XYZ file of C-alpha atoms in Angstrom:
134
model
C 123.599 123.060 126.706
C 123.328 122.775 122.920
C 123.562 118.976 123.144
C 120.658 118.834 125.571
C 118.575 121.120 123.382
C 119.383 119.027 120.309
C 118.491 115.813 122.176
C 115.218 117.368 123.361
C 114.285 118.424 119.824
C 115.158 114.989 118.403
C 113.109 113.247 121.098
C 110.127 115.530 120.581
C 110.155 114.683 116.867
C 109.667 110.996 117.737
C 106.637 111.577 119.966
C 104.048 112.021 117.177
C 105.162 108.744 115.589
C 104.874 106.924 118.914
C 101.490 108.494 119.628
C 100.030 107.161 116.374
C 101.643 103.723 116.637
C 99.362 100.704 116.857
C 100.356 98.453 119.745
C 98.544 95.168 120.410
C 99.226 92.420 122.950
C 97.545 89.074 123.452
C 98.001 85.333 123.516
C 97.857 82.554 120.981
C 99.390 79.475 119.409
C 102.246 79.839 116.936
C 105.555 78.569 118.264
C 103.651 76.689 120.953
C 101.461 78.610 123.401
C 102.655 82.121 124.181
C 102.389 85.880 123.950
C 101.653 87.645 120.678
C 102.154 91.301 119.896
C 101.895 93.757 117.067
C 103.648 97.106 116.635
C 102.420 98.829 113.494
C 103.224 96.357 110.685
C 105.378 93.948 112.708
C 103.838 90.885 114.346
C 105.837 89.112 117.020
C 105.384 85.945 119.029
C 107.237 84.388 121.962
C 106.108 80.905 122.925
C 107.208 77.802 124.740
C 108.608 76.327 121.483
C 110.318 79.411 120.027
C 110.046 82.954 118.752
C 108.793 84.420 115.455
C 108.573 87.862 113.844
C 106.758 88.866 110.667
C 106.570 92.108 108.696
C 103.114 92.609 107.143
C 103.615 94.221 103.740
C 100.113 93.953 102.242
C 96.633 94.216 103.770
C 93.225 94.196 102.162
C 89.534 93.534 102.586
C 87.144 91.206 100.823
C 84.637 93.985 100.220
C 80.920 93.902 100.853
C 79.839 92.956 104.347
C 82.690 90.544 105.066
C 83.958 91.198 108.599
C 87.378 89.713 107.825
C 90.439 91.436 106.423
C 93.449 89.629 104.956
C 97.190 90.167 105.147
C 100.420 88.848 103.639
C 103.878 89.222 105.111
C 107.353 87.830 105.399
C 109.214 86.747 108.487
C 111.458 84.379 110.355
C 111.270 81.924 113.232
C 113.672 80.369 115.699
C 112.902 77.275 117.755
C 114.314 76.901 121.245
C 115.593 73.346 120.622
C 115.938 73.323 116.857
C 114.455 75.065 113.866
C 115.537 78.256 112.157
C 113.950 79.544 109.012
C 111.890 81.950 107.001
C 108.138 82.000 106.440
C 105.382 83.707 104.465
C 102.334 84.406 106.678
C 98.943 84.477 104.925
C 96.295 85.493 107.396
C 92.793 86.607 108.243
C 91.987 89.180 110.913
C 88.592 89.558 112.584
C 88.040 92.646 114.730
C 85.228 91.811 117.148
C 85.361 94.901 119.358
C 86.829 98.368 119.011
C 89.990 97.224 120.826
C 90.002 93.436 120.352
C 90.812 91.367 117.287
C 91.528 87.752 116.496
C 93.656 86.298 113.747
C 94.198 83.024 111.953
C 97.124 82.461 109.619
C 98.939 79.767 107.733
C 102.589 80.207 106.882
C 104.567 78.152 104.404
C 108.106 77.956 105.754
C 111.630 76.865 104.920
C 113.394 75.335 107.924
C 117.183 75.523 107.613
C 118.037 73.839 110.924
C 115.770 71.071 112.175
C 117.746 68.781 114.393
C 120.683 66.616 113.391
C 120.014 66.871 109.630
C 121.398 69.852 107.769
C 119.121 69.871 104.725
C 116.370 72.401 104.053
C 112.844 71.303 104.889
C 109.630 72.848 103.509
C 106.545 72.843 105.684
C 103.266 74.585 106.371
C 102.363 75.709 109.869
C 99.540 77.756 111.363
C 98.875 80.320 114.065
C 95.812 81.609 115.899
C 95.462 84.299 118.531
C 93.600 87.137 120.213
C 95.037 90.651 120.769
C 94.056 93.797 122.659
C 94.868 97.167 121.094
C 96.201 99.914 123.377
């Protein structure tokens, strides 16, 4: 009985954090065309060319009447056929409704596995998408 009570208390402590979590889902282009999502400060993407995840560690606004906000993060990507690396997303977010937003980002990246060659390749890629906030 004590285990069940302890489990119930531990679970109830997680509910306020889940209730205030920001969850967004949408579609876009990043690793090909696919599904994009955001859970608090973590952006994720699953597409027809691969998967990517980024942690957003800094956000800001341009001030004045600018409708855009900016963000900077760090993340990783994995291609379905080849490609494995890290990236630094630099993005703009435009909320255009109380529950909808769009984003555009560029991300310099280091690709550690790109086909038959085993050297490290530097590149710059981009992403664009639309998300709905629940």
